[in-house]
Amino acid sequence: MSKREKGETQMNVPTARLLALPGVAAVLLWVLGLVVSDGLSSSLSDDAGDRQILAWVQGNTNKILSGGWLFMIGCLFFIWFAGILRGRLVAAEGDTATVSSIAFAGAVATAIFGLGIPAGDIDAAINKGSISPATAGALHHLGDAFFVGAELSAIVLLVGVAVLVFRTAVLPRWWGAFGALVAIVLLIGPIGWAALIFGLPVWTLGTTALLVRRPPARAARVPAPASG
C-alpha cells in the first residue's frame, strides 16, 4: 500500500464518522421534538374540539414551539443524510443514475412534508392571542395532511434504494428487503402511520451504520494510452 493510499484510509475513518452524523441527528431530533411538543405538554385527545385545541395551544406555547422547531431541524438533517446516501447510490448505479435521483427526490419530498407536520401548531402558538378556536383547530389538523404526504413520499425513497440494493449490492440485500417491507406497510393506509413513525427512523439509523461500515465504491481507473 502506498503512502497516499494509507493516508486516504486513515482519513476515511473520521470522515465516515462525520458523514454518519446527519442520519443520527435527524432521528434524535425527531424523537426529541415529539417528546417536547407532545410528551411534555398537557394531553390532548384525538377527538378534541376547537376550543380545547386552542386552550392546549395557549397553555403549552413554549413546548409546542420548541418541540416543533427541533422536529423541523431533524427534517433538514434528513435531507443532508439523503444527499450522502445519493452519492453512494450514484457511485454504484453509474450511467445516468436515474433510480438514485428518484430515491433522492423521494427523500426530499419526505423531508418537506415532514417540515409541515408541526407547522400548523407552530403557527397557532405564534398567533395564540389573535386566532379563533376554529382557526386553531384547522391549523392543528393540517398536520395530518402533511403526515400522509410524508408517508407516501417515503415509499419512493425506500423502493428506490431497495431496487439499487438488489441490482448493485451497494448495501446488504437483507437490508434492501427490510426497506421494501417498510415501503409496503407505508402503502397500507390504516397501518402506514406506524411505518413512518417507527420504520423510517430505524431504516435511517440502519442505513447510516451500513454506509459507515461499507467504503464507497470507486470508479475503475482507465489507464492512459501508451505514447508513441
PDB file of C-alpha atoms in Angstrom:
ATOM      1  CA  MET A   1       0.000   0.000   0.000  1.00  0.00           C
ATOM      2  CA  SER A   2       1.403   3.396  -0.978  1.00  0.00           C
ATOM      3  CA  LYS A   3       1.728   6.330   1.414  1.00  0.00           C
ATOM      4  CA  ARG A   4      -1.083   8.084  -0.412  1.00  0.00           C
ATOM      5  CA  GLU A   5      -3.422   5.103  -0.031  1.00  0.00           C
ATOM      6  CA  LYS A   6      -2.522   4.829   3.661  1.00  0.00           C
ATOM      7  CA  GLY A   7      -3.334   8.479   4.137  1.00  0.00           C
ATOM      8  CA  GLU A   8      -6.696   8.086   2.389  1.00  0.00           C
ATOM      9  CA  THR A   9      -7.524   5.086   4.572  1.00  0.00           C
ATOM     10  CA  GLN A  10      -6.701   6.993   7.743  1.00  0.00           C
ATOM     11  CA  MET A  11      -8.776   9.967   6.638  1.00  0.00           C
ATOM     12  CA  ASN A  12     -11.735   7.763   5.728  1.00  0.00           C
ATOM     13  CA  VAL A  13     -12.357   6.732   9.366  1.00  0.00           C
ATOM     14  CA  PRO A  14     -13.100  10.174  10.860  1.00  0.00           C
ATOM     15  CA  THR A  15     -14.723  11.299   7.626  1.00  0.00           C
ATOM     16  CA  ALA A  16     -17.081   8.326   7.704  1.00  0.00           C
ATOM     17  CA  ARG A  17     -17.997   9.142  11.285  1.00  0.00           C
ATOM     18  CA  LEU A  18     -18.770  12.726  10.359  1.00  0.00           C
ATOM     19  CA  LEU A  19     -20.900  11.559   7.450  1.00  0.00           C
ATOM     20  CA  ALA A  20     -22.895   9.422   9.892  1.00  0.00           C
ATOM     21  CA  LEU A  21     -23.933  12.436  11.957  1.00  0.00           C
ATOM     22  CA  PRO A  22     -26.800  13.710   9.742  1.00  0.00           C
ATOM     23  CA  GLY A  23     -28.750  10.439   9.850  1.00  0.00           C
ATOM     24  CA  VAL A  24     -28.305  10.015  13.593  1.00  0.00           C
ATOM     25  CA  ALA A  25     -29.042  13.686  14.262  1.00  0.00           C
ATOM     26  CA  ALA A  26     -32.232  13.522  12.183  1.00  0.00           C
ATOM     27  CA  VAL A  27     -33.675  10.648  14.216  1.00  0.00           C
ATOM     28  CA  LEU A  28     -32.601  12.100  17.563  1.00  0.00           C
ATOM     29  CA  LEU A  29     -34.154  15.475  16.758  1.00  0.00           C
ATOM     30  CA  TRP A  30     -37.363  13.842  15.549  1.00  0.00           C
ATOM     31  CA  VAL A  31     -37.704  11.924  18.805  1.00  0.00           C
ATOM     32  CA  LEU A  32     -36.707  14.883  20.973  1.00  0.00           C
ATOM     33  CA  GLY A  33     -39.101  17.183  19.136  1.00  0.00           C
ATOM     34  CA  LEU A  34     -42.028  14.816  19.633  1.00  0.00           C
ATOM     35  CA  VAL A  35     -41.175  14.292  23.293  1.00  0.00           C
ATOM     36  CA  VAL A  36     -41.053  18.037  23.965  1.00  0.00           C
ATOM     37  CA  SER A  37     -44.151  19.030  21.983  1.00  0.00           C
ATOM     38  CA  ASP A  38     -46.372  16.033  22.773  1.00  0.00           C
ATOM     39  CA  GLY A  39     -44.889  14.104  25.689  1.00  0.00           C
ATOM     40  CA  LEU A  40     -44.152  17.099  27.945  1.00  0.00           C
ATOM     41  CA  SER A  41     -47.250  19.110  27.087  1.00  0.00           C
ATOM     42  CA  SER A  42     -50.662  18.544  28.588  1.00  0.00           C
ATOM     43  CA  SER A  43     -52.608  15.734  26.974  1.00  0.00           C
ATOM     44  CA  LEU A  44     -54.891  16.427  24.032  1.00  0.00           C
ATOM     45  CA  SER A  45     -57.273  13.743  22.800  1.00  0.00           C
ATOM     46  CA  ASP A  46     -57.597  12.955  19.118  1.00  0.00           C
ATOM     47  CA  ASP A  47     -61.271  13.999  19.136  1.00  0.00           C
ATOM     48  CA  ALA A  48     -60.688  17.298  20.948  1.00  0.00           C
ATOM     49  CA  GLY A  49     -62.853  20.199  19.848  1.00  0.00           C
ATOM     50  CA  ASP A  50     -61.628  23.528  18.520  1.00  0.00           C
ATOM     51  CA  ARG A  51     -61.875  25.285  21.882  1.00  0.00           C
ATOM     52  CA  GLN A  52     -59.922  22.512  23.568  1.00  0.00           C
ATOM     53  CA  ILE A  53     -57.221  22.736  20.900  1.00  0.00           C
ATOM     54  CA  LEU A  54     -56.910  26.497  21.343  1.00  0.00           C
ATOM     55  CA  ALA A  55     -56.677  26.082  25.113  1.00  0.00           C
ATOM     56  CA  TRP A  56     -53.972  23.441  24.623  1.00  0.00           C
ATOM     57  CA  VAL A  57     -52.002  25.745  22.351  1.00  0.00           C
ATOM     58  CA  GLN A  58     -52.277  28.660  24.761  1.00  0.00           C
ATOM     59  CA  GLY A  59     -51.250  26.532  27.723  1.00  0.00           C
ATOM     60  CA  ASN A  60     -48.279  24.844  26.029  1.00  0.00           C
ATOM     61  CA  THR A  61     -46.939  27.537  23.723  1.00  0.00           C
ATOM     62  CA  ASN A  62     -43.247  27.206  24.541  1.00  0.00           C
ATOM     63  CA  LYS A  63     -43.295  23.405  24.365  1.00  0.00           C
ATOM     64  CA  ILE A  64     -45.108  23.439  21.029  1.00  0.00           C
ATOM     65  CA  LEU A  65     -42.665  25.957  19.582  1.00  0.00           C
ATOM     66  CA  SER A  66     -39.549  24.222  20.930  1.00  0.00           C
ATOM     67  CA  GLY A  67     -40.634  20.707  20.019  1.00  0.00           C
ATOM     68  CA  GLY A  68     -41.812  21.665  16.556  1.00  0.00           C
ATOM     69  CA  TRP A  69     -38.607  23.581  15.856  1.00  0.00           C
ATOM     70  CA  LEU A  70     -36.453  20.603  16.888  1.00  0.00           C
ATOM     71  CA  PHE A  71     -38.533  18.264  14.725  1.00  0.00           C
ATOM     72  CA  MET A  72     -38.174  20.540  11.706  1.00  0.00           C
ATOM     73  CA  ILE A  73     -34.398  20.786  12.136  1.00  0.00           C
ATOM     74  CA  GLY A  74     -34.387  16.987  12.153  1.00  0.00           C
ATOM     75  CA  CYS A  75     -36.048  17.088   8.736  1.00  0.00           C
ATOM     76  CA  LEU A  76     -33.242  19.312   7.457  1.00  0.00           C
ATOM     77  CA  PHE A  77     -30.661  16.823   8.712  1.00  0.00           C
ATOM     78  CA  PHE A  78     -32.612  14.104   6.889  1.00  0.00           C
ATOM     79  CA  ILE A  79     -32.056  15.947   3.602  1.00  0.00           C
ATOM     80  CA  TRP A  80     -28.326  16.036   4.348  1.00  0.00           C
ATOM     81  CA  PHE A  81     -28.415  12.295   5.092  1.00  0.00           C
ATOM     82  CA  ALA A  82     -30.231  11.709   1.806  1.00  0.00           C
ATOM     83  CA  GLY A  83     -27.564  13.632  -0.081  1.00  0.00           C
ATOM     84  CA  ILE A  84     -24.833  11.416   1.399  1.00  0.00           C
ATOM     85  CA  LEU A  85     -26.854   8.316   0.553  1.00  0.00           C
ATOM     86  CA  ARG A  86     -27.401   9.548  -3.011  1.00  0.00           C
ATOM     87  CA  GLY A  87     -23.639   9.869  -3.504  1.00  0.00           C
ATOM     88  CA  ARG A  88     -23.183   6.199  -2.640  1.00  0.00           C
ATOM     89  CA  LEU A  89     -26.104   5.126  -4.808  1.00  0.00           C
ATOM     90  CA  VAL A  90     -24.876   7.115  -7.812  1.00  0.00           C
ATOM     91  CA  ALA A  91     -21.386   5.603  -7.493  1.00  0.00           C
ATOM     92  CA  ALA A  92     -22.915   2.127  -7.507  1.00  0.00           C
ATOM     93  CA  GLU A  93     -25.521   2.722 -10.217  1.00  0.00           C
ATOM     94  CA  GLY A  94     -23.415   4.712 -12.689  1.00  0.00           C
ATOM     95  CA  ASP A  95     -24.719   5.800 -16.080  1.00  0.00           C
ATOM     96  CA  THR A  96     -27.486   8.402 -15.718  1.00  0.00           C
ATOM     97  CA  ALA A  97     -28.192   7.479 -12.066  1.00  0.00           C
ATOM     98  CA  THR A  98     -31.927   7.534 -12.751  1.00  0.00           C
ATOM     99  CA  VAL A  99     -33.026   5.407  -9.791  1.00  0.00           C
ATOM    100  CA  SER A 100     -30.650   7.228  -7.438  1.00  0.00           C
ATOM    101  CA  SER A 101     -32.187  10.547  -8.430  1.00  0.00           C
ATOM    102  CA  ILE A 102     -35.721   9.206  -7.947  1.00  0.00           C
ATOM    103  CA  ALA A 103     -34.850   7.892  -4.480  1.00  0.00           C
ATOM    104  CA  PHE A 104     -33.281  11.228  -3.527  1.00  0.00           C
ATOM    105  CA  ALA A 105     -36.373  13.089  -4.751  1.00  0.00           C
ATOM    106  CA  GLY A 106     -38.490  10.853  -2.523  1.00  0.00           C
ATOM    107  CA  ALA A 107     -36.286  11.682   0.455  1.00  0.00           C
ATOM    108  CA  VAL A 108     -36.511  15.432  -0.189  1.00  0.00           C
ATOM    109  CA  ALA A 109     -40.299  15.201  -0.562  1.00  0.00           C
ATOM    110  CA  THR A 110     -40.499  13.261   2.707  1.00  0.00           C
ATOM    111  CA  ALA A 111     -38.476  15.948   4.475  1.00  0.00           C
ATOM    112  CA  ILE A 112     -40.557  18.792   3.011  1.00  0.00           C
ATOM    113  CA  PHE A 113     -43.818  17.184   4.104  1.00  0.00           C
ATOM    114  CA  GLY A 114     -42.181  16.474   7.460  1.00  0.00           C
ATOM    115  CA  LEU A 115     -41.451  20.177   7.868  1.00  0.00           C
ATOM    116  CA  GLY A 116     -45.174  20.792   7.512  1.00  0.00           C
ATOM    117  CA  ILE A 117     -46.277  18.314  10.191  1.00  0.00           C
ATOM    118  CA  PRO A 118     -45.682  20.661  13.183  1.00  0.00           C
ATOM    119  CA  ALA A 119     -46.037  23.876  11.169  1.00  0.00           C
ATOM    120  CA  GLY A 120     -49.763  24.314  11.871  1.00  0.00           C
ATOM    121  CA  ASP A 121     -49.363  24.087  15.640  1.00  0.00           C
ATOM    122  CA  ILE A 122     -46.349  26.404  15.492  1.00  0.00           C
ATOM    123  CA  ASP A 123     -48.388  28.980  13.580  1.00  0.00           C
ATOM    124  CA  ALA A 124     -51.198  28.675  16.112  1.00  0.00           C
ATOM    125  CA  ALA A 125     -48.761  29.067  19.001  1.00  0.00           C
ATOM    126  CA  ILE A 126     -47.209  32.191  17.488  1.00  0.00           C
ATOM    127  CA  ASN A 127     -50.632  33.776  17.000  1.00  0.00           C
ATOM    128  CA  LYS A 128     -52.340  32.283  20.062  1.00  0.00           C
ATOM    129  CA  GLY A 129     -53.766  35.619  21.185  1.00  0.00           C
ATOM    130  CA  SER A 130     -55.430  36.578  17.922  1.00  0.00           C
ATOM    131  CA  ILE A 131     -56.769  33.368  16.358  1.00  0.00           C
ATOM    132  CA  SER A 132     -60.210  31.862  16.768  1.00  0.00           C
ATOM    133  CA  PRO A 133     -60.873  28.335  18.042  1.00  0.00           C
ATOM    134  CA  ALA A 134     -61.877  27.289  14.522  1.00  0.00           C
ATOM    135  CA  THR A 135     -58.560  28.509  13.114  1.00  0.00           C
ATOM    136  CA  ALA A 136     -56.599  26.754  15.857  1.00  0.00           C
ATOM    137  CA  GLY A 137     -58.463  23.535  15.121  1.00  0.00           C
ATOM    138  CA  ALA A 138     -57.867  23.814  11.384  1.00  0.00           C
ATOM    139  CA  LEU A 139     -54.148  24.502  11.842  1.00  0.00           C
ATOM    140  CA  HIS A 140     -53.802  21.592  14.245  1.00  0.00           C
ATOM    141  CA  HIS A 141     -55.435  19.115  11.873  1.00  0.00           C
ATOM    142  CA  LEU A 142     -53.373  20.431   8.945  1.00  0.00           C
ATOM    143  CA  GLY A 143     -50.506  18.325  10.280  1.00  0.00           C
ATOM    144  CA  ASP A 144     -52.460  15.174   9.375  1.00  0.00           C
ATOM    145  CA  ALA A 145     -52.364  16.100   5.684  1.00  0.00           C
ATOM    146  CA  PHE A 146     -48.606  16.666   5.764  1.00  0.00           C
ATOM    147  CA  PHE A 147     -48.167  13.391   7.645  1.00  0.00           C
ATOM    148  CA  VAL A 148     -49.902  11.467   4.849  1.00  0.00           C
ATOM    149  CA  GLY A 149     -47.729  13.259   2.289  1.00  0.00           C
ATOM    150  CA  ALA A 150     -44.565  12.246   4.145  1.00  0.00           C
ATOM    151  CA  GLU A 151     -45.868   8.695   4.462  1.00  0.00           C
ATOM    152  CA  LEU A 152     -46.395   8.293   0.715  1.00  0.00           C
ATOM    153  CA  SER A 153     -43.207  10.125  -0.288  1.00  0.00           C
ATOM    154  CA  ALA A 154     -41.089   7.808   1.853  1.00  0.00           C
ATOM    155  CA  ILE A 155     -42.251   4.909  -0.326  1.00  0.00           C
ATOM    156  CA  VAL A 156     -40.372   6.406  -3.296  1.00  0.00           C
ATOM    157  CA  LEU A 157     -37.177   6.630  -1.235  1.00  0.00           C
ATOM    158  CA  LEU A 158     -37.347   3.117   0.198  1.00  0.00           C
ATOM    159  CA  VAL A 159     -38.335   1.416  -3.041  1.00  0.00           C
ATOM    160  CA  GLY A 160     -35.641   3.263  -4.990  1.00  0.00           C
ATOM    161  CA  VAL A 161     -32.941   2.241  -2.533  1.00  0.00           C
ATOM    162  CA  ALA A 162     -34.230  -1.341  -2.437  1.00  0.00           C
ATOM    163  CA  VAL A 163     -34.081  -1.585  -6.232  1.00  0.00           C
ATOM    164  CA  LEU A 164     -30.456  -0.452  -6.283  1.00  0.00           C
ATOM    165  CA  VAL A 165     -29.536  -2.720  -3.396  1.00  0.00           C
ATOM    166  CA  PHE A 166     -30.757  -5.760  -5.311  1.00  0.00           C
ATOM    167  CA  ARG A 167     -29.165  -4.557  -8.560  1.00  0.00           C
ATOM    168  CA  THR A 168     -25.785  -3.441  -7.262  1.00  0.00           C
ATOM    169  CA  ALA A 169     -25.405  -4.777  -3.693  1.00  0.00           C
ATOM    170  CA  VAL A 170     -24.421  -1.277  -2.562  1.00  0.00           C
ATOM    171  CA  LEU A 171     -25.918  -2.362   0.779  1.00  0.00           C
ATOM    172  CA  PRO A 172     -26.708  -5.877   2.066  1.00  0.00           C
ATOM    173  CA  ARG A 173     -29.649  -7.409   0.249  1.00  0.00           C
ATOM    174  CA  TRP A 174     -31.376  -8.294   3.512  1.00  0.00           C
ATOM    175  CA  TRP A 175     -31.422  -4.585   4.299  1.00  0.00           C
ATOM    176  CA  GLY A 176     -32.970  -3.902   0.908  1.00  0.00           C
ATOM    177  CA  ALA A 177     -35.674  -6.435   1.752  1.00  0.00           C
ATOM    178  CA  PHE A 178     -36.317  -4.674   5.065  1.00  0.00           C
ATOM    179  CA  GLY A 179     -36.685  -1.340   3.290  1.00  0.00           C
ATOM    180  CA  ALA A 180     -39.092  -2.875   0.789  1.00  0.00           C
ATOM    181  CA  LEU A 181     -41.151  -4.302   3.674  1.00  0.00           C
ATOM    182  CA  VAL A 182     -41.371  -0.885   5.322  1.00  0.00           C
ATOM    183  CA  ALA A 183     -42.458   0.581   1.976  1.00  0.00           C
ATOM    184  CA  ILE A 184     -45.254  -1.988   1.696  1.00  0.00           C
ATOM    185  CA  VAL A 185     -46.517  -1.135   5.170  1.00  0.00           C
ATOM    186  CA  LEU A 186     -46.389   2.578   4.297  1.00  0.00           C
ATOM    187  CA  LEU A 187     -48.658   1.833   1.352  1.00  0.00           C
ATOM    188  CA  ILE A 188     -51.328   0.310   3.613  1.00  0.00           C
ATOM    189  CA  GLY A 189     -53.345   3.277   4.850  1.00  0.00           C
ATOM    190  CA  PRO A 190     -54.629   2.028   8.227  1.00  0.00           C
ATOM    191  CA  ILE A 191     -51.175   0.953   9.447  1.00  0.00           C
ATOM    192  CA  GLY A 192     -48.905   3.125   7.318  1.00  0.00           C
ATOM    193  CA  TRP A 193     -48.513   5.636  10.158  1.00  0.00           C
ATOM    194  CA  ALA A 194     -46.590   3.043  12.192  1.00  0.00           C
ATOM    195  CA  ALA A 195     -44.084   2.527   9.373  1.00  0.00           C
ATOM    196  CA  LEU A 196     -43.426   6.274   9.198  1.00  0.00           C
ATOM    197  CA  ILE A 197     -43.119   6.769  12.965  1.00  0.00           C
ATOM    198  CA  PHE A 198     -41.082   3.641  13.683  1.00  0.00           C
ATOM    199  CA  GLY A 199     -39.924   2.080  10.414  1.00  0.00           C
ATOM    200  CA  LEU A 200     -38.371   5.129   8.745  1.00  0.00           C
ATOM    201  CA  PRO A 201     -36.235   6.145  11.775  1.00  0.00           C
ATOM    202  CA  VAL A 202     -34.993   2.558  12.191  1.00  0.00           C
ATOM    203  CA  TRP A 203     -34.213   2.378   8.466  1.00  0.00           C
ATOM    204  CA  THR A 204     -32.375   5.710   8.630  1.00  0.00           C
ATOM    205  CA  LEU A 205     -30.188   4.603  11.539  1.00  0.00           C
ATOM    206  CA  GLY A 206     -29.504   1.202   9.971  1.00  0.00           C
ATOM    207  CA  THR A 207     -28.640   2.703   6.603  1.00  0.00           C
ATOM    208  CA  THR A 208     -26.317   5.185   8.292  1.00  0.00           C
ATOM    209  CA  ALA A 209     -24.489   2.385  10.115  1.00  0.00           C
ATOM    210  CA  LEU A 210     -24.118   0.357   6.917  1.00  0.00           C
ATOM    211  CA  LEU A 211     -22.819   3.355   4.960  1.00  0.00           C
ATOM    212  CA  VAL A 212     -20.135   3.925   7.579  1.00  0.00           C
ATOM    213  CA  ARG A 213     -19.086   0.270   7.585  1.00  0.00           C
ATOM    214  CA  ARG A 214     -19.020  -0.066   3.792  1.00  0.00           C
ATOM    215  CA  PRO A 215     -16.477   2.079   1.915  1.00  0.00           C
ATOM    216  CA  PRO A 216     -17.831   3.955  -1.107  1.00  0.00           C
ATOM    217  CA  ALA A 217     -17.421   2.316  -4.473  1.00  0.00           C
ATOM    218  CA  ARG A 218     -14.634   3.716  -6.627  1.00  0.00           C
ATOM    219  CA  ALA A 219     -14.759   4.046 -10.355  1.00  0.00           C
ATOM    220  CA  ALA A 220     -12.199   1.975 -12.124  1.00  0.00           C
ATOM    221  CA  ARG A 221      -9.256   3.998 -13.402  1.00  0.00           C
ATOM    222  CA  VAL A 222      -8.740   3.850 -17.125  1.00  0.00           C
ATOM    223  CA  PRO A 223      -5.021   3.544 -17.959  1.00  0.00           C
ATOM    224  CA  ALA A 224      -3.591   6.277 -20.124  1.00  0.00           C
ATOM    225  CA  PRO A 225      -2.840   5.239 -23.710  1.00  0.00           C
ATOM    226  CA  ALA A 226       0.770   4.416 -24.388  1.00  0.00           C
ATOM    227  CA  SER A 227       2.655   7.143 -26.232  1.00  0.00           C
ATOM    228  CA  GLY A 228       4.342   6.530 -29.491  1.00  0.00           C
TER     229      GLY A 228
END
